[in-house]
């Protein structure tokens, strides 16, 4: 009798764990409006940047497109909302955007007190300094007394303060609300130094009339894990947003690309590949999505590595190496929980 009761209990737990997810309010809204509203940076080459025709590109942009592909079946069903640093979390809290993908640092304060929850990291970065070569500065430790351009409302503001205080140095901060204003002030000579994430510094340098006139100093003064976030309180939407990012990353690890996705969908015998391509076990039902949700991510957007190469990699103006953003199997720290 006891064994029968135990078996019944275990079976009930197993069924509950495998039950399809209920749709949450954000998913209902997204499906009703047939669009994912994505908050992005106003101008961050490599992450989110619009051309003269309003076409958005970047690593964060590709994440938003992957989310739309998974949920709505079409990566183009995204409305991009440019947000500056002071606006971004209030816009997310107010429901003006469904997801914030704005090369934003994940830290305790933001995760615990701003009504947001981060779904993961899509770029591991760190803060640094950009200076004109004519200053003949080789190290951040030579910046005592410097005038530094900083964007207000970013993690760069407290981090630079901590760095100078810990090294017994002084500086004068010149604050601006937007990325464009901060970069413009530095490039026009209003500040001797520009500080932000290293990837942003690489992007800012591409906007100079002569990029070779500027150098990024070697010191990395902080940890800046960048990633998308959603509004706290809707667990169903959070799970979808998180697993879209995980699938985006794991597809690269498993060797699935835009070009070979259809062939592997037909021929692969690897259960991990088959789950990602919708030809194996149905993982979508656990998220309230269909079986092909992750196949569409790769087919319409590509995998993480493909996005990195076309937006940030050595063949782009930013010319950033993969470094620690390489897969864990290739010497980096990029590691996604398995889609299984």
mmCIF file of C-alpha atoms in Angstrom:
data_model
loop_
_atom_site.group_PDB
_atom_site.id
_atom_site.type_symbol
_atom_site.label_atom_id
_atom_site.label_comp_id
_atom_site.label_asym_id
_atom_site.label_seq_id
_atom_site.Cartn_x
_atom_site.Cartn_y
_atom_site.Cartn_z
ATOM 1 C CA UNK A 1 0.000 0.000 0.000
ATOM 2 C CA UNK A 2 2.756 2.451 0.964
ATOM 3 C CA UNK A 3 4.657 1.684 -2.251
ATOM 4 C CA UNK A 4 1.499 2.280 -4.294
ATOM 5 C CA UNK A 5 0.884 5.623 -2.599
ATOM 6 C CA UNK A 6 4.510 6.655 -3.161
ATOM 7 C CA UNK A 7 4.373 5.657 -6.827
ATOM 8 C CA UNK A 8 1.173 7.662 -7.333
ATOM 9 C CA UNK A 9 2.712 10.695 -5.648
ATOM 10 C CA UNK A 10 5.845 10.520 -7.779
ATOM 11 C CA UNK A 11 3.763 10.185 -10.928
ATOM 12 C CA UNK A 12 1.730 13.264 -9.972
ATOM 13 C CA UNK A 13 4.896 15.277 -9.356
ATOM 14 C CA UNK A 14 6.347 14.142 -12.678
ATOM 15 C CA UNK A 15 3.218 15.210 -14.539
ATOM 16 C CA UNK A 16 3.150 18.589 -12.798
ATOM 17 C CA UNK A 17 6.777 19.233 -13.678
ATOM 18 C CA UNK A 18 6.152 18.471 -17.335
ATOM 19 C CA UNK A 19 2.878 20.415 -17.588
ATOM 20 C CA UNK A 20 2.628 23.112 -20.260
ATOM 21 C CA UNK A 21 3.207 26.657 -19.029
ATOM 22 C CA UNK A 22 0.328 29.096 -18.582
ATOM 23 C CA UNK A 23 0.528 32.292 -20.604
ATOM 24 C CA UNK A 24 1.328 35.371 -18.541
ATOM 25 C CA UNK A 25 0.122 38.946 -19.077
ATOM 26 C CA UNK A 26 3.155 40.044 -21.107
ATOM 27 C CA UNK A 27 2.941 37.062 -23.462
ATOM 28 C CA UNK A 28 -0.788 37.713 -23.879
ATOM 29 C CA UNK A 29 -0.065 41.363 -24.688
ATOM 30 C CA UNK A 30 2.720 40.499 -27.140
ATOM 31 C CA UNK A 31 0.500 38.010 -28.982
ATOM 32 C CA UNK A 32 -2.473 40.387 -29.034
ATOM 33 C CA UNK A 33 -0.372 43.231 -30.457
ATOM 34 C CA UNK A 34 1.659 40.887 -32.676
ATOM 35 C CA UNK A 35 4.876 42.693 -31.762
ATOM 36 C CA UNK A 36 7.672 42.568 -29.166
ATOM 37 C CA UNK A 37 8.458 46.044 -27.848
ATOM 38 C CA UNK A 38 12.173 46.146 -27.124
ATOM 39 C CA UNK A 39 14.003 48.939 -25.291
ATOM 40 C CA UNK A 40 17.458 49.507 -26.785
ATOM 41 C CA UNK A 41 20.354 51.940 -26.571
ATOM 42 C CA UNK A 42 20.011 55.147 -28.537
ATOM 43 C CA UNK A 43 23.352 54.581 -30.243
ATOM 44 C CA UNK A 44 25.685 51.748 -29.280
ATOM 45 C CA UNK A 45 27.501 50.354 -32.331
ATOM 46 C CA UNK A 46 27.712 46.589 -32.118
ATOM 47 C CA UNK A 47 24.810 46.349 -29.665
ATOM 48 C CA UNK A 48 22.009 48.558 -30.985
ATOM 49 C CA UNK A 49 22.377 51.155 -33.681
ATOM 50 C CA UNK A 50 20.033 52.442 -36.394
ATOM 51 C CA UNK A 51 21.128 53.498 -39.856
ATOM 52 C CA UNK A 52 19.760 56.467 -41.818
ATOM 53 C CA UNK A 53 16.798 54.351 -42.947
ATOM 54 C CA UNK A 54 15.895 53.290 -39.415
ATOM 55 C CA UNK A 55 17.210 49.743 -39.751
ATOM 56 C CA UNK A 56 18.470 48.467 -36.397
ATOM 57 C CA UNK A 57 21.467 46.159 -36.014
ATOM 58 C CA UNK A 58 23.510 44.817 -33.099
ATOM 59 C CA UNK A 59 23.901 41.986 -30.622
ATOM 60 C CA UNK A 60 21.039 43.257 -28.457
ATOM 61 C CA UNK A 61 18.920 43.862 -31.542
ATOM 62 C CA UNK A 62 19.469 40.246 -32.589
ATOM 63 C CA UNK A 63 18.333 39.074 -29.157
ATOM 64 C CA UNK A 64 15.086 41.032 -29.550
ATOM 65 C CA UNK A 65 14.622 39.563 -33.018
ATOM 66 C CA UNK A 66 15.267 36.061 -31.626
ATOM 67 C CA UNK A 67 12.570 36.657 -29.005
ATOM 68 C CA UNK A 68 10.094 37.712 -31.695
ATOM 69 C CA UNK A 69 10.986 34.696 -33.844
ATOM 70 C CA UNK A 70 10.385 32.340 -30.926
ATOM 71 C CA UNK A 71 7.128 33.900 -29.732
ATOM 72 C CA UNK A 72 5.528 35.360 -32.867
ATOM 73 C CA UNK A 73 7.145 33.295 -35.600
ATOM 74 C CA UNK A 74 8.725 36.306 -37.274
ATOM 75 C CA UNK A 75 11.991 37.965 -36.241
ATOM 76 C CA UNK A 76 10.864 41.213 -37.866
ATOM 77 C CA UNK A 77 7.938 41.696 -35.509
ATOM 78 C CA UNK A 78 9.892 43.962 -33.171
ATOM 79 C CA UNK A 79 9.322 47.600 -32.286
ATOM 80 C CA UNK A 80 12.597 49.159 -31.139
ATOM 81 C CA UNK A 81 12.292 51.932 -28.555
ATOM 82 C CA UNK A 82 15.511 53.964 -28.036
ATOM 83 C CA UNK A 83 16.058 54.720 -24.335
ATOM 84 C CA UNK A 84 18.772 56.694 -22.586
ATOM 85 C CA UNK A 85 20.222 55.497 -19.282
ATOM 86 C CA UNK A 86 17.892 57.424 -16.914
ATOM 87 C CA UNK A 87 14.818 56.299 -18.885
ATOM 88 C CA UNK A 88 15.486 52.608 -19.313
ATOM 89 C CA UNK A 89 14.318 51.040 -16.053
ATOM 90 C CA UNK A 90 11.350 53.366 -15.582
ATOM 91 C CA UNK A 91 10.186 52.461 -19.096
ATOM 92 C CA UNK A 92 10.460 48.763 -18.229
ATOM 93 C CA UNK A 93 8.631 49.233 -14.913
ATOM 94 C CA UNK A 94 5.821 51.155 -16.603
ATOM 95 C CA UNK A 95 5.308 48.440 -19.214
ATOM 96 C CA UNK A 96 6.332 50.712 -22.065
ATOM 97 C CA UNK A 97 8.686 47.976 -23.270
ATOM 98 C CA UNK A 98 8.345 44.204 -23.004
ATOM 99 C CA UNK A 99 12.084 43.615 -22.664
ATOM 100 C CA UNK A 100 15.085 45.827 -22.041
ATOM 101 C CA UNK A 101 18.053 44.826 -24.207
ATOM 102 C CA UNK A 102 20.308 47.828 -23.841
ATOM 103 C CA UNK A 103 23.876 46.611 -23.073
ATOM 104 C CA UNK A 104 22.989 47.004 -19.396
ATOM 105 C CA UNK A 105 25.117 45.762 -16.509
ATOM 106 C CA UNK A 106 23.583 43.111 -14.271
ATOM 107 C CA UNK A 107 24.311 43.959 -10.635
ATOM 108 C CA UNK A 108 22.649 43.457 -7.253
ATOM 109 C CA UNK A 109 21.133 46.928 -6.978
ATOM 110 C CA UNK A 110 19.452 46.756 -10.349
ATOM 111 C CA UNK A 111 18.338 43.155 -9.926
ATOM 112 C CA UNK A 112 16.856 43.729 -6.477
ATOM 113 C CA UNK A 113 15.479 47.264 -6.378
ATOM 114 C CA UNK A 114 14.402 48.475 -9.820
ATOM 115 C CA UNK A 115 11.526 46.122 -10.562
ATOM 116 C CA UNK A 116 13.592 44.281 -13.164
ATOM 117 C CA UNK A 117 14.985 40.779 -13.356
ATOM 118 C CA UNK A 118 17.910 39.913 -15.612
ATOM 119 C CA UNK A 119 17.495 36.873 -17.831
ATOM 120 C CA UNK A 120 21.215 36.218 -18.344
ATOM 121 C CA UNK A 121 24.448 37.646 -19.758
ATOM 122 C CA UNK A 122 24.974 38.099 -23.487
ATOM 123 C CA UNK A 123 28.292 39.961 -23.250
ATOM 124 C CA UNK A 124 30.960 39.964 -20.539
ATOM 125 C CA UNK A 125 32.539 43.408 -20.453
ATOM 126 C CA UNK A 126 34.528 45.716 -18.203
ATOM 127 C CA UNK A 127 34.963 49.456 -17.821
ATOM 128 C CA UNK A 128 37.967 51.240 -19.265
ATOM 129 C CA UNK A 129 39.290 54.573 -20.528
ATOM 130 C CA UNK A 130 39.657 56.133 -23.967
ATOM 131 C CA UNK A 131 42.153 58.965 -24.444
ATOM 132 C CA UNK A 132 43.659 60.922 -27.347
ATOM 133 C CA UNK A 133 47.079 59.601 -28.315
ATOM 134 C CA UNK A 134 48.472 63.131 -28.172
ATOM 135 C CA UNK A 135 48.147 63.062 -24.373
ATOM 136 C CA UNK A 136 50.844 60.381 -24.374
ATOM 137 C CA UNK A 137 49.099 58.536 -21.533
ATOM 138 C CA UNK A 138 49.907 54.826 -21.266
ATOM 139 C CA UNK A 139 48.064 53.878 -18.071
ATOM 140 C CA UNK A 140 44.957 54.868 -16.131
ATOM 141 C CA UNK A 141 47.250 55.530 -13.183
ATOM 142 C CA UNK A 142 48.481 58.610 -15.046
ATOM 143 C CA UNK A 143 45.026 60.225 -15.052
ATOM 144 C CA UNK A 144 45.246 62.067 -11.740
ATOM 145 C CA UNK A 145 43.444 65.410 -12.120
ATOM 146 C CA UNK A 146 41.910 64.525 -15.493
ATOM 147 C CA UNK A 147 38.568 65.759 -16.789
ATOM 148 C CA UNK A 148 36.462 62.703 -17.606
ATOM 149 C CA UNK A 149 33.279 62.396 -19.680
ATOM 150 C CA UNK A 150 30.786 60.004 -18.020
ATOM 151 C CA UNK A 151 27.201 59.135 -18.860
ATOM 152 C CA UNK A 152 24.919 59.745 -15.885
ATOM 153 C CA UNK A 153 22.731 56.923 -14.604
ATOM 154 C CA UNK A 154 25.191 54.236 -15.698
ATOM 155 C CA UNK A 155 27.339 51.882 -13.645
ATOM 156 C CA UNK A 156 30.354 53.746 -15.078
ATOM 157 C CA UNK A 157 29.649 56.697 -12.780
ATOM 158 C CA UNK A 158 30.177 54.908 -9.424
ATOM 159 C CA UNK A 159 32.872 52.601 -10.828
ATOM 160 C CA UNK A 160 35.153 55.432 -11.918
ATOM 161 C CA UNK A 161 34.639 57.097 -8.532
ATOM 162 C CA UNK A 162 35.635 53.876 -6.777
ATOM 163 C CA UNK A 163 38.708 53.452 -8.968
ATOM 164 C CA UNK A 164 40.065 56.953 -8.394
ATOM 165 C CA UNK A 165 39.348 56.835 -4.668
ATOM 166 C CA UNK A 166 41.078 53.471 -4.258
ATOM 167 C CA UNK A 167 44.168 54.813 -6.061
ATOM 168 C CA UNK A 168 44.278 58.101 -4.177
ATOM 169 C CA UNK A 169 43.662 60.144 -7.308
ATOM 170 C CA UNK A 170 41.324 62.997 -8.161
ATOM 171 C CA UNK A 171 39.330 63.749 -11.299
ATOM 172 C CA UNK A 172 36.575 66.020 -12.556
ATOM 173 C CA UNK A 173 33.491 64.267 -13.905
ATOM 174 C CA UNK A 174 31.513 65.895 -16.707
ATOM 175 C CA UNK A 175 28.102 64.217 -16.878
ATOM 176 C CA UNK A 176 25.743 63.764 -19.840
ATOM 177 C CA UNK A 177 22.356 62.038 -20.155
ATOM 178 C CA UNK A 178 22.880 60.235 -23.450
ATOM 179 C CA UNK A 179 25.532 58.164 -25.161
ATOM 180 C CA UNK A 180 25.620 60.542 -28.119
ATOM 181 C CA UNK A 181 26.153 63.602 -25.918
ATOM 182 C CA UNK A 182 28.884 61.905 -23.893
ATOM 183 C CA UNK A 183 30.769 60.681 -26.940
ATOM 184 C CA UNK A 184 30.312 63.991 -28.761
ATOM 185 C CA UNK A 185 31.680 65.974 -25.848
ATOM 186 C CA UNK A 186 34.758 63.782 -25.626
ATOM 187 C CA UNK A 187 35.461 63.814 -29.360
ATOM 188 C CA UNK A 188 35.063 67.604 -29.447
ATOM 189 C CA UNK A 189 37.680 67.991 -26.707
ATOM 190 C CA UNK A 190 35.482 68.971 -23.751
ATOM 191 C CA UNK A 191 37.028 66.142 -21.719
ATOM 192 C CA UNK A 192 40.467 64.588 -21.712
ATOM 193 C CA UNK A 193 39.117 61.088 -21.062
ATOM 194 C CA UNK A 194 36.021 59.058 -21.858
ATOM 195 C CA UNK A 195 35.081 56.182 -19.560
ATOM 196 C CA UNK A 196 32.508 53.455 -20.140
ATOM 197 C CA UNK A 197 32.459 49.754 -21.009
ATOM 198 C CA UNK A 198 35.339 48.625 -23.216
ATOM 199 C CA UNK A 199 32.964 47.620 -26.009
ATOM 200 C CA UNK A 200 31.382 51.096 -25.951
ATOM 201 C CA UNK A 201 34.822 52.683 -26.128
ATOM 202 C CA UNK A 202 35.556 50.661 -29.252
ATOM 203 C CA UNK A 203 32.272 51.874 -30.729
ATOM 204 C CA UNK A 204 32.945 55.503 -29.802
ATOM 205 C CA UNK A 205 36.363 55.385 -31.442
ATOM 206 C CA UNK A 206 34.777 54.395 -34.771
ATOM 207 C CA UNK A 207 32.852 57.689 -34.752
ATOM 208 C CA UNK A 208 35.989 59.838 -34.598
ATOM 209 C CA UNK A 209 37.154 61.531 -37.832
ATOM 210 C CA UNK A 210 40.402 59.610 -37.398
ATOM 211 C CA UNK A 211 39.952 56.604 -35.068
ATOM 212 C CA UNK A 212 43.718 56.036 -34.935
ATOM 213 C CA UNK A 213 44.068 59.299 -32.976
ATOM 214 C CA UNK A 214 42.628 57.569 -29.910
ATOM 215 C CA UNK A 215 43.773 54.699 -27.726
ATOM 216 C CA UNK A 216 42.015 52.506 -25.162
ATOM 217 C CA UNK A 217 44.125 52.195 -22.023
ATOM 218 C CA UNK A 218 44.952 48.657 -20.837
ATOM 219 C CA UNK A 219 43.286 48.785 -17.408
ATOM 220 C CA UNK A 220 39.881 47.158 -16.976
ATOM 221 C CA UNK A 221 38.509 48.589 -13.735
ATOM 222 C CA UNK A 222 35.267 46.664 -13.226
ATOM 223 C CA UNK A 223 33.160 43.634 -14.100
ATOM 224 C CA UNK A 224 30.278 44.508 -16.417
ATOM 225 C CA UNK A 225 28.136 41.475 -17.293
ATOM 226 C CA UNK A 226 25.698 42.884 -19.850
ATOM 227 C CA UNK A 227 22.337 41.334 -20.543
ATOM 228 C CA UNK A 228 18.625 41.771 -21.174
ATOM 229 C CA UNK A 229 16.032 42.132 -18.452
ATOM 230 C CA UNK A 230 12.256 41.950 -18.084
ATOM 231 C CA UNK A 231 9.790 43.377 -15.619
ATOM 232 C CA UNK A 232 9.605 41.500 -12.325
ATOM 233 C CA UNK A 233 6.423 39.591 -11.521
ATOM 234 C CA UNK A 234 5.646 37.753 -14.777
ATOM 235 C CA UNK A 235 7.410 34.421 -14.378
ATOM 236 C CA UNK A 236 6.127 33.002 -17.657
ATOM 237 C CA UNK A 237 7.586 35.863 -19.731
ATOM 238 C CA UNK A 238 10.812 35.715 -17.714
ATOM 239 C CA UNK A 239 11.213 32.012 -18.536
ATOM 240 C CA UNK A 240 10.638 32.626 -22.245
ATOM 241 C CA UNK A 241 13.086 35.538 -22.337
ATOM 242 C CA UNK A 242 15.717 33.506 -20.472
ATOM 243 C CA UNK A 243 15.443 30.386 -22.618
ATOM 244 C CA UNK A 244 15.514 32.350 -25.848
ATOM 245 C CA UNK A 245 18.928 33.636 -24.776
ATOM 246 C CA UNK A 246 20.027 30.146 -23.714
ATOM 247 C CA UNK A 247 18.955 28.622 -27.020
ATOM 248 C CA UNK A 248 20.709 31.416 -28.919
ATOM 249 C CA UNK A 249 23.953 30.530 -27.105
ATOM 250 C CA UNK A 250 23.584 26.740 -27.084
ATOM 251 C CA UNK A 251 22.904 26.623 -30.823
ATOM 252 C CA UNK A 252 26.456 27.819 -31.420
ATOM 253 C CA UNK A 253 27.872 25.259 -29.005
ATOM 254 C CA UNK A 254 26.063 22.485 -30.882
ATOM 255 C CA UNK A 255 27.272 23.728 -34.266
ATOM 256 C CA UNK A 256 23.829 24.804 -35.518
ATOM 257 C CA UNK A 257 23.922 27.767 -37.894
ATOM 258 C CA UNK A 258 21.503 29.587 -40.183
ATOM 259 C CA UNK A 259 23.052 27.779 -43.137
ATOM 260 C CA UNK A 260 22.936 24.215 -41.816
ATOM 261 C CA UNK A 261 19.808 24.346 -39.627
ATOM 262 C CA UNK A 262 17.507 22.787 -42.228
ATOM 263 C CA UNK A 263 19.938 20.002 -43.088
ATOM 264 C CA UNK A 264 20.575 19.138 -39.433
ATOM 265 C CA UNK A 265 16.850 19.221 -38.785
ATOM 266 C CA UNK A 266 16.494 16.381 -41.285
ATOM 267 C CA UNK A 267 19.636 14.356 -40.584
ATOM 268 C CA UNK A 268 20.937 14.854 -37.046
ATOM 269 C CA UNK A 269 20.646 11.996 -34.571
ATOM 270 C CA UNK A 270 21.940 14.076 -31.635
ATOM 271 C CA UNK A 271 19.041 14.487 -29.156
ATOM 272 C CA UNK A 272 20.369 17.903 -28.096
ATOM 273 C CA UNK A 273 20.420 19.170 -31.683
ATOM 274 C CA UNK A 274 17.002 17.666 -32.416
ATOM 275 C CA UNK A 275 15.443 19.415 -29.397
ATOM 276 C CA UNK A 276 16.840 22.768 -30.547
ATOM 277 C CA UNK A 277 15.630 22.232 -34.116
ATOM 278 C CA UNK A 278 12.139 20.995 -33.279
ATOM 279 C CA UNK A 279 12.690 17.522 -34.699
ATOM 280 C CA UNK A 280 12.963 15.823 -31.315
ATOM 281 C CA UNK A 281 11.378 16.209 -27.908
ATOM 282 C CA UNK A 282 8.929 19.129 -27.717
ATOM 283 C CA UNK A 283 10.428 21.685 -25.305
ATOM 284 C CA UNK A 284 8.224 24.564 -26.421
ATOM 285 C CA UNK A 285 5.146 23.356 -24.554
ATOM 286 C CA UNK A 286 6.927 23.936 -21.236
ATOM 287 C CA UNK A 287 7.256 27.616 -22.165
ATOM 288 C CA UNK A 288 3.812 28.065 -23.683
ATOM 289 C CA UNK A 289 5.373 28.068 -27.167
ATOM 290 C CA UNK A 290 5.261 25.695 -30.121
ATOM 291 C CA UNK A 291 7.788 22.981 -30.965
ATOM 292 C CA UNK A 292 9.722 25.074 -33.502
ATOM 293 C CA UNK A 293 10.436 28.106 -31.273
ATOM 294 C CA UNK A 294 14.206 27.570 -31.077
ATOM 295 C CA UNK A 295 14.512 26.378 -34.685
ATOM 296 C CA UNK A 296 13.121 29.746 -35.802
ATOM 297 C CA UNK A 297 15.695 31.589 -33.688
ATOM 298 C CA UNK A 298 18.575 29.981 -35.554
ATOM 299 C CA UNK A 299 16.922 29.968 -38.965
ATOM 300 C CA UNK A 300 15.831 33.605 -38.870
ATOM 301 C CA UNK A 301 18.535 35.236 -36.718
ATOM 302 C CA UNK A 302 21.441 32.783 -36.419
ATOM 303 C CA UNK A 303 23.291 31.617 -33.336
ATOM 304 C CA UNK A 304 25.209 33.724 -30.799
ATOM 305 C CA UNK A 305 28.525 33.347 -32.604
ATOM 306 C CA UNK A 306 27.068 34.447 -35.929
ATOM 307 C CA UNK A 307 25.563 37.516 -34.269
ATOM 308 C CA UNK A 308 28.856 38.338 -32.540
ATOM 309 C CA UNK A 309 30.851 38.086 -35.755
ATOM 310 C CA UNK A 310 28.593 40.350 -37.811
ATOM 311 C CA UNK A 311 28.149 42.969 -35.074
ATOM 312 C CA UNK A 312 31.298 43.013 -32.939
ATOM 313 C CA UNK A 313 33.898 40.711 -34.462
ATOM 314 C CA UNK A 314 37.270 41.302 -36.147
ATOM 315 C CA UNK A 315 35.696 42.036 -39.545
ATOM 316 C CA UNK A 316 33.541 44.875 -38.155
ATOM 317 C CA UNK A 317 34.635 48.458 -37.408
ATOM 318 C CA UNK A 318 34.737 47.560 -33.680
ATOM 319 C CA UNK A 319 37.114 44.638 -34.359
ATOM 320 C CA UNK A 320 36.548 43.031 -30.956
ATOM 321 C CA UNK A 321 37.998 39.558 -30.263
ATOM 322 C CA UNK A 322 35.733 36.880 -28.774
ATOM 323 C CA UNK A 323 37.994 36.653 -25.700
ATOM 324 C CA UNK A 324 36.039 35.584 -22.638
ATOM 325 C CA UNK A 325 32.843 35.804 -24.686
ATOM 326 C CA UNK A 326 33.871 32.652 -26.490
ATOM 327 C CA UNK A 327 32.100 29.382 -25.779
ATOM 328 C CA UNK A 328 33.315 27.522 -22.693
ATOM 329 C CA UNK A 329 34.447 24.769 -25.066
ATOM 330 C CA UNK A 330 36.768 27.276 -26.804
ATOM 331 C CA UNK A 331 38.421 28.851 -23.785
ATOM 332 C CA UNK A 332 35.781 31.436 -22.945
ATOM 333 C CA UNK A 333 33.173 31.631 -20.174
ATOM 334 C CA UNK A 334 30.033 31.641 -22.333
ATOM 335 C CA UNK A 335 27.962 28.782 -20.989
ATOM 336 C CA UNK A 336 24.225 28.194 -21.386
ATOM 337 C CA UNK A 337 22.116 25.730 -19.411
ATOM 338 C CA UNK A 338 21.023 22.927 -21.743
ATOM 339 C CA UNK A 339 17.713 23.024 -23.598
ATOM 340 C CA UNK A 340 16.465 19.648 -22.447
#
